[in-house]
mmCIF file of C-alpha atoms in Angstrom:
data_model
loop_
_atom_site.group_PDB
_atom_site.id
_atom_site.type_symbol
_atom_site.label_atom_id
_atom_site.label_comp_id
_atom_site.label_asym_id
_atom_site.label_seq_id
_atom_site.Cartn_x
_atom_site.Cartn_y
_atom_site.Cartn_z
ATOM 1 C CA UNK D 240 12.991 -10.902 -44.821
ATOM 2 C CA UNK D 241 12.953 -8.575 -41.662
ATOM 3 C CA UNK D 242 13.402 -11.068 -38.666
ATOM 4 C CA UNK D 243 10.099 -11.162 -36.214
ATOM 5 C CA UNK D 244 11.570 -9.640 -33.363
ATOM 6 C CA UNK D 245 11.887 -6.098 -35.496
ATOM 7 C CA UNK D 246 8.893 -6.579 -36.789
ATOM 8 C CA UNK D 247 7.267 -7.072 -33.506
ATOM 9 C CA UNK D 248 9.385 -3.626 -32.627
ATOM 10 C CA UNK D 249 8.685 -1.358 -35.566
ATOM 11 C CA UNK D 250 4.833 -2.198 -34.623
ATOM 12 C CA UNK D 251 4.838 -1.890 -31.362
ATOM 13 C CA UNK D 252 6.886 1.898 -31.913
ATOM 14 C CA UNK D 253 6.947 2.789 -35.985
ATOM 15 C CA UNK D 254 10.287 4.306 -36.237
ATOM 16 C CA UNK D 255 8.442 7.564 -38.456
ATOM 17 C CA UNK D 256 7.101 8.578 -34.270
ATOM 18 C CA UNK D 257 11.101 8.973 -34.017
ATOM 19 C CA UNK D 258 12.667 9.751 -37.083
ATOM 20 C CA UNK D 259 12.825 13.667 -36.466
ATOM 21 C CA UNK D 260 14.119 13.034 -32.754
ATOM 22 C CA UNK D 261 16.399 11.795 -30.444
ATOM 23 C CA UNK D 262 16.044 9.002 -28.481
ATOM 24 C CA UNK D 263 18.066 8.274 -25.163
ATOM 25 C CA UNK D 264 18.252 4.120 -25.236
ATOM 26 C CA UNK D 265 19.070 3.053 -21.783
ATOM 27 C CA UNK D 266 21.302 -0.269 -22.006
ATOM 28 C CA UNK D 267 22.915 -2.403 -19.057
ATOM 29 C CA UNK D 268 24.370 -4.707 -21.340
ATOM 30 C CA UNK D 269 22.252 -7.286 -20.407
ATOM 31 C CA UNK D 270 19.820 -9.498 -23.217
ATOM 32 C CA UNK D 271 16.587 -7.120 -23.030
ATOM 33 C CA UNK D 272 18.566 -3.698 -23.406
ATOM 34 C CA UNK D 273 20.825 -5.226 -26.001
ATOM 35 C CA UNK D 274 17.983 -6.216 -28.230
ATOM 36 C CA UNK D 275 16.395 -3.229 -27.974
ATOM 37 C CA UNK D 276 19.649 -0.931 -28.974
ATOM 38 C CA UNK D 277 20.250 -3.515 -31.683
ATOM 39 C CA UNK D 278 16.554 -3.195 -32.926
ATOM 40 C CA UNK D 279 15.870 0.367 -32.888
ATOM 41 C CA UNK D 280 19.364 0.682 -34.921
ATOM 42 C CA UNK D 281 17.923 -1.878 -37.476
ATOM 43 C CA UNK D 282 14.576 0.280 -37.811
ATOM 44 C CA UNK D 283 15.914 3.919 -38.285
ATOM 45 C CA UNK D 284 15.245 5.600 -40.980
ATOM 46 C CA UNK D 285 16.695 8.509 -42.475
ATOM 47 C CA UNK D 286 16.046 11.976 -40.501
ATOM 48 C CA UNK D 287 17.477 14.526 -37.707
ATOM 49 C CA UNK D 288 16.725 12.548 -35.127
ATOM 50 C CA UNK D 289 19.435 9.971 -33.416
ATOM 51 C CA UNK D 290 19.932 7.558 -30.465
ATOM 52 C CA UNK D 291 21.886 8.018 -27.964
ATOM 53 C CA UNK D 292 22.884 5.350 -25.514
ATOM 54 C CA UNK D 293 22.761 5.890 -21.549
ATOM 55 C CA UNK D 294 24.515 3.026 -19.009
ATOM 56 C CA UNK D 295 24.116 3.538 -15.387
ATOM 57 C CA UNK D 296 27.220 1.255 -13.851
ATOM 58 C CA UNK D 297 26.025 1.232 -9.963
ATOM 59 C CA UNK D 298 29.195 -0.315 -9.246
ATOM 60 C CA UNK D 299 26.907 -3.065 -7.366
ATOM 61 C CA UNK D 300 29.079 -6.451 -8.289
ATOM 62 C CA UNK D 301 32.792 -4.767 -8.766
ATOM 63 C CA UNK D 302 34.797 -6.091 -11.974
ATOM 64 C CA UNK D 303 31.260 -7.444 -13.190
ATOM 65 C CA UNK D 304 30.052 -3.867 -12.481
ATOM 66 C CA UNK D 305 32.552 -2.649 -14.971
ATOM 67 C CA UNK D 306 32.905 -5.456 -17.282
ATOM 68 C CA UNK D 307 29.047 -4.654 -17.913
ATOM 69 C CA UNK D 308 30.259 -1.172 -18.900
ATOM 70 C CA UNK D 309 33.668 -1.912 -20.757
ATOM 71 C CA UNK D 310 31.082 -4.166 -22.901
ATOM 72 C CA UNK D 311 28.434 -1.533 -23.731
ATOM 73 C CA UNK D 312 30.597 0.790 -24.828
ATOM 74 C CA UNK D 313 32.390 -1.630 -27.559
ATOM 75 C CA UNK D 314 28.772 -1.795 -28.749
ATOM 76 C CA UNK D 315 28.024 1.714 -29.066
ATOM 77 C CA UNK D 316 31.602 1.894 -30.888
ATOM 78 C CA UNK D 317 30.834 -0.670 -33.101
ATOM 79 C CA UNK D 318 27.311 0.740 -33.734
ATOM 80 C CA UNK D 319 28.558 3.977 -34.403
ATOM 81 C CA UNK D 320 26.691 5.744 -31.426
ATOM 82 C CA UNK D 321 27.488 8.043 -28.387
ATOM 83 C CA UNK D 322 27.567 6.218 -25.189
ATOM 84 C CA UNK D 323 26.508 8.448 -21.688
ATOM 85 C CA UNK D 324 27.849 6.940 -18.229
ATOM 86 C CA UNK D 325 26.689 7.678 -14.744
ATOM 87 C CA UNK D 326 27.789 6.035 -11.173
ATOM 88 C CA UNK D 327 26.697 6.904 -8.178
ATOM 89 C CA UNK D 328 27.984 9.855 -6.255
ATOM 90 C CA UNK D 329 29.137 7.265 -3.167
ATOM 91 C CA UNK D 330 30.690 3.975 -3.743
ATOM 92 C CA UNK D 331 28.056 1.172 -2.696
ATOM 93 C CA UNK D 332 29.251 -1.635 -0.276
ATOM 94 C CA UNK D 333 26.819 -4.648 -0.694
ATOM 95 C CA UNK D 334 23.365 -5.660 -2.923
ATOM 96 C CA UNK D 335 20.473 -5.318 -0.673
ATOM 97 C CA UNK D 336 16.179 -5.053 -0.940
ATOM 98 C CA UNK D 337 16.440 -2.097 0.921
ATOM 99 C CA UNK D 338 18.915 -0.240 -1.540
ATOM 100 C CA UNK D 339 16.737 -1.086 -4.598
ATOM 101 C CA UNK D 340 14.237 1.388 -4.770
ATOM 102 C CA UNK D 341 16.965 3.882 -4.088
ATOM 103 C CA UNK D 342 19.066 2.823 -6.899
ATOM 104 C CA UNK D 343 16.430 2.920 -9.342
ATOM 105 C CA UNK D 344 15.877 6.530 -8.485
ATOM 106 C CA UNK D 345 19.627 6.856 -9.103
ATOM 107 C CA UNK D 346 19.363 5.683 -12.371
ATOM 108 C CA UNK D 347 16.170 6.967 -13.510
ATOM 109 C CA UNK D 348 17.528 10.510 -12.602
ATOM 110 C CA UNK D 349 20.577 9.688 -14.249
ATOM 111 C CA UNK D 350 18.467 9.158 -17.334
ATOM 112 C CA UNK D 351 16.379 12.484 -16.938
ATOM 113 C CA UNK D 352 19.615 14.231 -17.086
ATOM 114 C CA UNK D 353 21.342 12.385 -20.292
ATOM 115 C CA UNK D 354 17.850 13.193 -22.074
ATOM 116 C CA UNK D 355 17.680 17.120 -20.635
ATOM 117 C CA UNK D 356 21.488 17.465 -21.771
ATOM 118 C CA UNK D 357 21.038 15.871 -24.933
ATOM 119 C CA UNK D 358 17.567 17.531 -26.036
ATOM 120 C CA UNK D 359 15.878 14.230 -26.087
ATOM 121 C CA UNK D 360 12.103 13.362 -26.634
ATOM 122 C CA UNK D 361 12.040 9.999 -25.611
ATOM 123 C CA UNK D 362 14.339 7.692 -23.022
ATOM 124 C CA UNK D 363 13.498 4.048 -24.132
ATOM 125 C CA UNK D 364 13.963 1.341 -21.388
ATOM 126 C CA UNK D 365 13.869 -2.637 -22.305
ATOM 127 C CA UNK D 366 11.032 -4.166 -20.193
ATOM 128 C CA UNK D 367 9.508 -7.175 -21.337
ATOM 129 C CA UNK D 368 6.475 -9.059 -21.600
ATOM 130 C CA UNK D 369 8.157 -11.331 -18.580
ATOM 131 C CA UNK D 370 8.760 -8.474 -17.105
ATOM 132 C CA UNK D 371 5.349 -7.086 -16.991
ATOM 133 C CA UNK D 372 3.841 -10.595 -16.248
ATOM 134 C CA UNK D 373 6.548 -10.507 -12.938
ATOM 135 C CA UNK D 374 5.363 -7.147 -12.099
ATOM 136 C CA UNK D 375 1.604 -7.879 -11.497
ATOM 137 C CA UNK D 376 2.890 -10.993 -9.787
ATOM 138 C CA UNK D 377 4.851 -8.860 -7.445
ATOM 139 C CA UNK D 378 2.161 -6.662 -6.696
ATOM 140 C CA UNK D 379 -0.620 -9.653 -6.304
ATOM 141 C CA UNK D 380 1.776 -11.044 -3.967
ATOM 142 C CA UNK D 381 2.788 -7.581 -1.663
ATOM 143 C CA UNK D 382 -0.685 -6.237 -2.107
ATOM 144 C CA UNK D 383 -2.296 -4.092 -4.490
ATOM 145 C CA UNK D 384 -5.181 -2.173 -5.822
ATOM 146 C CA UNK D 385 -6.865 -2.246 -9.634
ATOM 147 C CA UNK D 386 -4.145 -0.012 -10.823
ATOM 148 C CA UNK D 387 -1.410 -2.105 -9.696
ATOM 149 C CA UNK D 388 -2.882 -4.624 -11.466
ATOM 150 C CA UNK D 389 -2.204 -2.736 -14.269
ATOM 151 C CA UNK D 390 1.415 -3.328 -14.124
ATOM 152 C CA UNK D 391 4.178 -1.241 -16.101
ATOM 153 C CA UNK D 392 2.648 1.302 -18.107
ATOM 154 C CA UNK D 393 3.941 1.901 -22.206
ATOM 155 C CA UNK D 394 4.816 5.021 -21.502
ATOM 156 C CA UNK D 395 5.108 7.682 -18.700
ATOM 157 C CA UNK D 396 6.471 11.228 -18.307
ATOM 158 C CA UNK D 397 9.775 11.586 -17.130
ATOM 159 C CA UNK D 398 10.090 15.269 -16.688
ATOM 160 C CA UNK D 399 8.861 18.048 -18.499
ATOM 161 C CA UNK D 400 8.477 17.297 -22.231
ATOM 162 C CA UNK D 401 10.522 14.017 -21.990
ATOM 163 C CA UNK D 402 8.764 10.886 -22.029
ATOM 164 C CA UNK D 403 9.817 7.116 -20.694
ATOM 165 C CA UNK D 404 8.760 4.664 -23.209
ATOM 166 C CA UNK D 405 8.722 0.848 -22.942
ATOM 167 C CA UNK D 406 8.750 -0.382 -26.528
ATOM 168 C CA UNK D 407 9.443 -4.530 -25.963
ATOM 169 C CA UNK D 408 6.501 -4.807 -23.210
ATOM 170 C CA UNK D 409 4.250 -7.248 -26.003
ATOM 171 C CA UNK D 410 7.775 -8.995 -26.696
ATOM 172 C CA UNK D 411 9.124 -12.058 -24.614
ATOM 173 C CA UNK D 412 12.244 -12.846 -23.553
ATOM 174 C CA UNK D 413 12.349 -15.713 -25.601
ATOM 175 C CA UNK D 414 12.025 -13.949 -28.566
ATOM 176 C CA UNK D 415 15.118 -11.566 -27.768
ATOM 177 C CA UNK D 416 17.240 -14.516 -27.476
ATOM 178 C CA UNK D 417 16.284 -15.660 -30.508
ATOM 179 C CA UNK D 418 16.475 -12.208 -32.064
ATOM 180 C CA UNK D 419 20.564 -11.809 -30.377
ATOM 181 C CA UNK D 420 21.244 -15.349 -31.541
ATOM 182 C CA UNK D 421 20.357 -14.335 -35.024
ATOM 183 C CA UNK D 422 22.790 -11.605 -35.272
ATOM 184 C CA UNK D 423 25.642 -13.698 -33.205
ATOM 185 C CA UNK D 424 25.220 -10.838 -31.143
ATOM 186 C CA UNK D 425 26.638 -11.476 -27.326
ATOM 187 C CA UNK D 426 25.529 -9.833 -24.241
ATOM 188 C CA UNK D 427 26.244 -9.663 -20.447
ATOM 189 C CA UNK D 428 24.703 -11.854 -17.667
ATOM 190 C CA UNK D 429 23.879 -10.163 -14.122
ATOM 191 C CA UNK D 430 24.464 -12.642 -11.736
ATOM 192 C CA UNK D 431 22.701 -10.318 -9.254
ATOM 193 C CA UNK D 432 18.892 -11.403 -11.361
ATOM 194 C CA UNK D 433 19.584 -14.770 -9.470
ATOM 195 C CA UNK D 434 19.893 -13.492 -6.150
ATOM 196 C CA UNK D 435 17.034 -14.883 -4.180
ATOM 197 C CA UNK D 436 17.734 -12.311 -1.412
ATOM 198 C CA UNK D 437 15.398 -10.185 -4.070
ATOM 199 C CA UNK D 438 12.199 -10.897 -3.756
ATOM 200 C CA UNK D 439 11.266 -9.962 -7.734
ATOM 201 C CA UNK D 440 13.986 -12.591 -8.268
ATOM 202 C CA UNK D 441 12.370 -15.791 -6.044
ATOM 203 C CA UNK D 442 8.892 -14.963 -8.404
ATOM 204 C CA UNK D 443 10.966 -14.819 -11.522
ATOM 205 C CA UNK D 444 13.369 -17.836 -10.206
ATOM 206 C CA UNK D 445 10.670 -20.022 -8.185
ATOM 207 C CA UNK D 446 7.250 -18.886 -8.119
ATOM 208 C CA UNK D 447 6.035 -18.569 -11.619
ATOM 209 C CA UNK D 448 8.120 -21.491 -12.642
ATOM 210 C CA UNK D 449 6.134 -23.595 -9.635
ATOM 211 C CA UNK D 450 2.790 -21.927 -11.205
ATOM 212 C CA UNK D 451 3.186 -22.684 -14.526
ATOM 213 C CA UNK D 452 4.279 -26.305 -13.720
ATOM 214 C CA UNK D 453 1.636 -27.004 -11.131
ATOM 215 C CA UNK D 454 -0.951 -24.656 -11.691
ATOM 216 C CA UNK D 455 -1.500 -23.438 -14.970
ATOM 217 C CA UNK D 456 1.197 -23.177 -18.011
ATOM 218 C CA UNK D 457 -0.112 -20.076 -19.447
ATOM 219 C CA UNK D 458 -0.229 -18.390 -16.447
ATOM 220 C CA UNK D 459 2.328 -15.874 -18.047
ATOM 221 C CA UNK D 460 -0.655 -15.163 -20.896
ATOM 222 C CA UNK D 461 -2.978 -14.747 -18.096
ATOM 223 C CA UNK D 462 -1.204 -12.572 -15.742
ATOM 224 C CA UNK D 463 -0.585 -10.248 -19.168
ATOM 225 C CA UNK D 464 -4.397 -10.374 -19.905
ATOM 226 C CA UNK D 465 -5.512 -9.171 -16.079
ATOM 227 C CA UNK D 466 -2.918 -6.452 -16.403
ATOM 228 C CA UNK D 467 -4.340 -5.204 -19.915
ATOM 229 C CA UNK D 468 -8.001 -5.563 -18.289
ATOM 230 C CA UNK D 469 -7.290 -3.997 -15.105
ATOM 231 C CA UNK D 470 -5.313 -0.773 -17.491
ATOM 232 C CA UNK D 471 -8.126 -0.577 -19.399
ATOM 233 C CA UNK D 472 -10.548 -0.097 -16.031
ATOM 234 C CA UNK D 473 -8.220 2.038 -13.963
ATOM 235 C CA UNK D 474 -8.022 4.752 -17.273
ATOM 236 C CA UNK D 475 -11.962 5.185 -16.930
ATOM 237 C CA UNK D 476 -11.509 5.646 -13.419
ATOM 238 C CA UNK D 477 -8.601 8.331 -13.966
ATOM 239 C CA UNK D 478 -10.877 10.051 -15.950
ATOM 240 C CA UNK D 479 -12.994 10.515 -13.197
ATOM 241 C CA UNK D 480 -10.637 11.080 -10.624
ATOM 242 C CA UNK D 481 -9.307 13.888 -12.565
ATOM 243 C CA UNK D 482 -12.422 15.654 -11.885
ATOM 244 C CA UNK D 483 -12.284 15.225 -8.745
ATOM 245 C CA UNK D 484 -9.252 16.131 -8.581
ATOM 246 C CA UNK D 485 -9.421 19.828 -10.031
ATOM 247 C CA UNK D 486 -12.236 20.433 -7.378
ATOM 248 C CA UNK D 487 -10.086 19.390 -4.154
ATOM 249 C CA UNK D 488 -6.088 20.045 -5.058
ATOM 250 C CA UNK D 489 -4.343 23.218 -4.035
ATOM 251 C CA UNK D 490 -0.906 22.791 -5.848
ATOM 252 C CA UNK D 491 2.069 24.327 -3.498
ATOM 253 C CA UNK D 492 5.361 22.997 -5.766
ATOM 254 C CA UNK D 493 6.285 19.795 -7.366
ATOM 255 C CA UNK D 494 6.756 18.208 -3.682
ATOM 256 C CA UNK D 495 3.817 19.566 -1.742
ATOM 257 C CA UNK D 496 -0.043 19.917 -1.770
ATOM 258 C CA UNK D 497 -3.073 20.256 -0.237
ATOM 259 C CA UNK D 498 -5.869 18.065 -0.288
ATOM 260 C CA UNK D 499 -9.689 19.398 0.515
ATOM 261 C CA UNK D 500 -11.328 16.973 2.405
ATOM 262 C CA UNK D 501 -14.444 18.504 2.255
ATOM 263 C CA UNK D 502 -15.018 17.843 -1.372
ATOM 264 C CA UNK D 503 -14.209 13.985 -0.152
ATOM 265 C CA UNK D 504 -16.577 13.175 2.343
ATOM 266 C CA UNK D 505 -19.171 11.373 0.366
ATOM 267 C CA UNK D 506 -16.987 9.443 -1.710
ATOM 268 C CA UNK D 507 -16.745 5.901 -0.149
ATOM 269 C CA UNK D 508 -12.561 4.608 0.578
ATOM 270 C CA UNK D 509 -12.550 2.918 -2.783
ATOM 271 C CA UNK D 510 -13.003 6.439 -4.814
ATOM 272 C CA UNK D 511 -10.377 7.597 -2.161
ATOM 273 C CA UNK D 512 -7.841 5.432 -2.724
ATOM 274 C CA UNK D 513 -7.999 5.836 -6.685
ATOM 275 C CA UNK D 514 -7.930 9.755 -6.086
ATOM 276 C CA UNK D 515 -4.854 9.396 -4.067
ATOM 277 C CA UNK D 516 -3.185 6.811 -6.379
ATOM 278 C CA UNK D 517 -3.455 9.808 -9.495
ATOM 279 C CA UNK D 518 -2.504 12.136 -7.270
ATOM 280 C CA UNK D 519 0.923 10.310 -7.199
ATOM 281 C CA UNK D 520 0.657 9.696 -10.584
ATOM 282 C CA UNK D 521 0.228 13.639 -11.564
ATOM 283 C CA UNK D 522 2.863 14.743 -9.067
ATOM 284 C CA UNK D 523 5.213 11.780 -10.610
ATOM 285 C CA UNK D 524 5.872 10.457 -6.687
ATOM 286 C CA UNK D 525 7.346 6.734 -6.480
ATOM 287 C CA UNK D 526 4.382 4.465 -6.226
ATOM 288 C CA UNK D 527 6.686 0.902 -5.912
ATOM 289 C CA UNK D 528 6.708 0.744 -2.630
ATOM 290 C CA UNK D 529 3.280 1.776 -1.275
ATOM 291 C CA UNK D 530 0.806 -1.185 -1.068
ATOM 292 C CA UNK D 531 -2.620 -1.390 -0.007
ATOM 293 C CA UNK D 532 -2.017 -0.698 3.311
ATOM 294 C CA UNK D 533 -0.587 3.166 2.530
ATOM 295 C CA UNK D 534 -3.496 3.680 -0.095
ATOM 296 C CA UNK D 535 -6.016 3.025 2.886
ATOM 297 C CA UNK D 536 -4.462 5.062 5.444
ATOM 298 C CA UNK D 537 -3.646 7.569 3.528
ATOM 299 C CA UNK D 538 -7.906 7.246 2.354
ATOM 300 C CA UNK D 539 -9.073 7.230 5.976
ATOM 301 C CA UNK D 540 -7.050 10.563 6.542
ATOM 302 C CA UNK D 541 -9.403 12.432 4.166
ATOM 303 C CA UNK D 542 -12.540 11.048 6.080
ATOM 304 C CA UNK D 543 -13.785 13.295 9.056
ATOM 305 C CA UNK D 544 -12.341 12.814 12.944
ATOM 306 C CA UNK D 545 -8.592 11.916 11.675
ATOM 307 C CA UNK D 546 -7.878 15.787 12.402
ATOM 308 C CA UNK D 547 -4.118 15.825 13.811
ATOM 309 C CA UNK D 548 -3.041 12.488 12.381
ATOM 310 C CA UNK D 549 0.058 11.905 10.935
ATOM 311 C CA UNK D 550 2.071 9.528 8.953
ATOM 312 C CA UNK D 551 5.616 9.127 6.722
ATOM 313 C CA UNK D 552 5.043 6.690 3.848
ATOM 314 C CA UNK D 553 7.587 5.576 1.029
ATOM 315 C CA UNK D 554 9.484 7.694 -1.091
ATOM 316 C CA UNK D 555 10.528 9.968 2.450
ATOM 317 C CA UNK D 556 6.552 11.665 1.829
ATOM 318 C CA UNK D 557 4.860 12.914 5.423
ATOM 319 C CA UNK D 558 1.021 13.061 5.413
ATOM 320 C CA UNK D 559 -0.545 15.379 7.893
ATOM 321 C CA UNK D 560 -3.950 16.078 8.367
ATOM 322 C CA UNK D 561 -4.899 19.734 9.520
ATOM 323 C CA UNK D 562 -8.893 20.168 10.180
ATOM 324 C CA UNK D 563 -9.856 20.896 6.337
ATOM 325 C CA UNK D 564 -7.011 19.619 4.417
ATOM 326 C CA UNK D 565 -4.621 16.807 4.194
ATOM 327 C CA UNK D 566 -1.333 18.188 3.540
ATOM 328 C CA UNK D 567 1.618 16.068 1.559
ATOM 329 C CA UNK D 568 4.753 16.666 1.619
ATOM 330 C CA UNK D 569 7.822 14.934 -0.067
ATOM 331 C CA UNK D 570 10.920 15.449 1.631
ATOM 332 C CA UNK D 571 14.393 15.066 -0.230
#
């Protein structure tokens, strides 16, 4: 009998989507990522298509930093796969909030490149139901709008023709243990996840252990419910913002545009802010770091009288607003 966790998996992503193609499946060589190399091996089925393992060692914790990667590639040897490494270009000195965002760029463009090089159609990453259920904690917490709320999507477009899919987002943590424990199968431990210097790591570590004890012990269930809600609102509102969009955007590159405010004017700071939030979306323009704040300054800017104003938000992007435009630009 096929044990839960792969059926759970070949549901949630039939393996037939794949067969034909190849699939970059990015592993640290901790539980989640293990599960998921170990489970889309299970499913394959017969076909052109293969996997092909990516491991980003950011060099972050030292020996651990390398034990992590000394460990995923017995796996890949055992599992008969190719393994891809990256590091980073400079040698990191310490773990801090500030680097985080940064090293997730790193790694995502890291994975862009093993999926361009190897001819890939999808690079498969190993968040969880936890993990989404953290997420829209995070972003309750720091400030967000309806599409926050919507937490980590399925899927989203990497680069051109390559797509970043999240195939264990319905699956729990718990079940992956159970799933690894099943197959004897060990795995690393980041010590780093229990570093309450990182604010995702107090909610995982603290808070919604606190709220599930005190407040409500399906809190996990609910926070997973308002995301699914709040994804199901913000795609009506895409679709209208899309409109909107086709009437206002001059495209000038992948890292700058215009936007007419003209077009704008009546729309009331809610509309704004949604417009602005696919905007980023389209352009594929880090989003983790703007809260609410961002959304409605950046909003204002496209309302008449903020001629001349300027501001740099995250991701190193400089709005300016000229008298019928707002102009963005993302510096590298």
């Amino acid at each position: 009998m096929k044990h839960p966790f792969l059926c759970k998996l070949e549901t949630a992503w039939k393996p037939q989507e794949w067969r034909d193609l190849t699939v970059i499946v990015c592993v640290s060589g901790g539980a989640d990522s293990v599960a998921l190399l170990r489970g889309l091996a299970s499913l394959r089925v017969d076909g052109p298509g293969k996997l092909v393992v990516a491991h980003f060692n950011h060099r972050l914790r030292g020996s651990a930093s390398n034990a992590d990667e000394t460990f995923t590639r017995a796996l890949c040897e055992h599992l008969e796969l190719a393994l891809e490494v990256g590091s980073p270009n400079a040698q990191p000195t310490e773990v801090a909030e500030t680097s985080e965002a940064a090293a997730r760029e790193a790694r995502y463009a890291f994975f862009e490149d093993v999926a361009k090089t190897q001819g890939a159609r999808f690079v498969a990453t190993a968040h969880t139901a936890d993990d989404q259920a953290e997420t829209i904690l995070h972003r309750i917490v720091r400030g967000t709008g309806v599409s926050g709320l919507g937490g980590i999507p399925r899927t989203r477009p990497l680069a051109t023709g390559i797509t970043m899919l999240r195939p264990l987002l319905t699956i729990s943590r718990s079940e992956i243990t159970v799933f690894l424990e099943s197959l004897s199968q060990p795995f690393r431990d980041d010590a780093s996840n229990r570093d309450l210097r990182f604010t995702r790591n107090r909610i995982r570590v603290e808070l919604l252990p606190e709220l599930t004890r005190d407040y409500n012990p399906q809190v996990r269930s609910a926070l997973l419910r308002l995301g699914s809600l709040a994804a199901d609102s913000q795609q009506v509102v895409l679709s209208l913002c899309s409109d909107v969009l086709d009437r206002c955007i001059t495209w000038q590159g992948a890292d700058q545009v215009q936007v007419g405010c003209k077009p704008l004017a009546a729309f009331p700071p809610a509309v704004l802010r949604e417009v602005l939030i696919a905007l980023w979306k389209n352009l594929n323009w880090p989003q983790q770091e703007m809260g609410f704040d961002h959304w409605n300054r950046l909003a204002e800017m496209l309302q008449p009288g903020q001629s001349g104003k300027q501001h740099t938000l995250p991701g190193k992007i400089v709005a300016i607003r000229h008298e019928k435009n707002l102009q963005l630009t993302r510096h590298s």
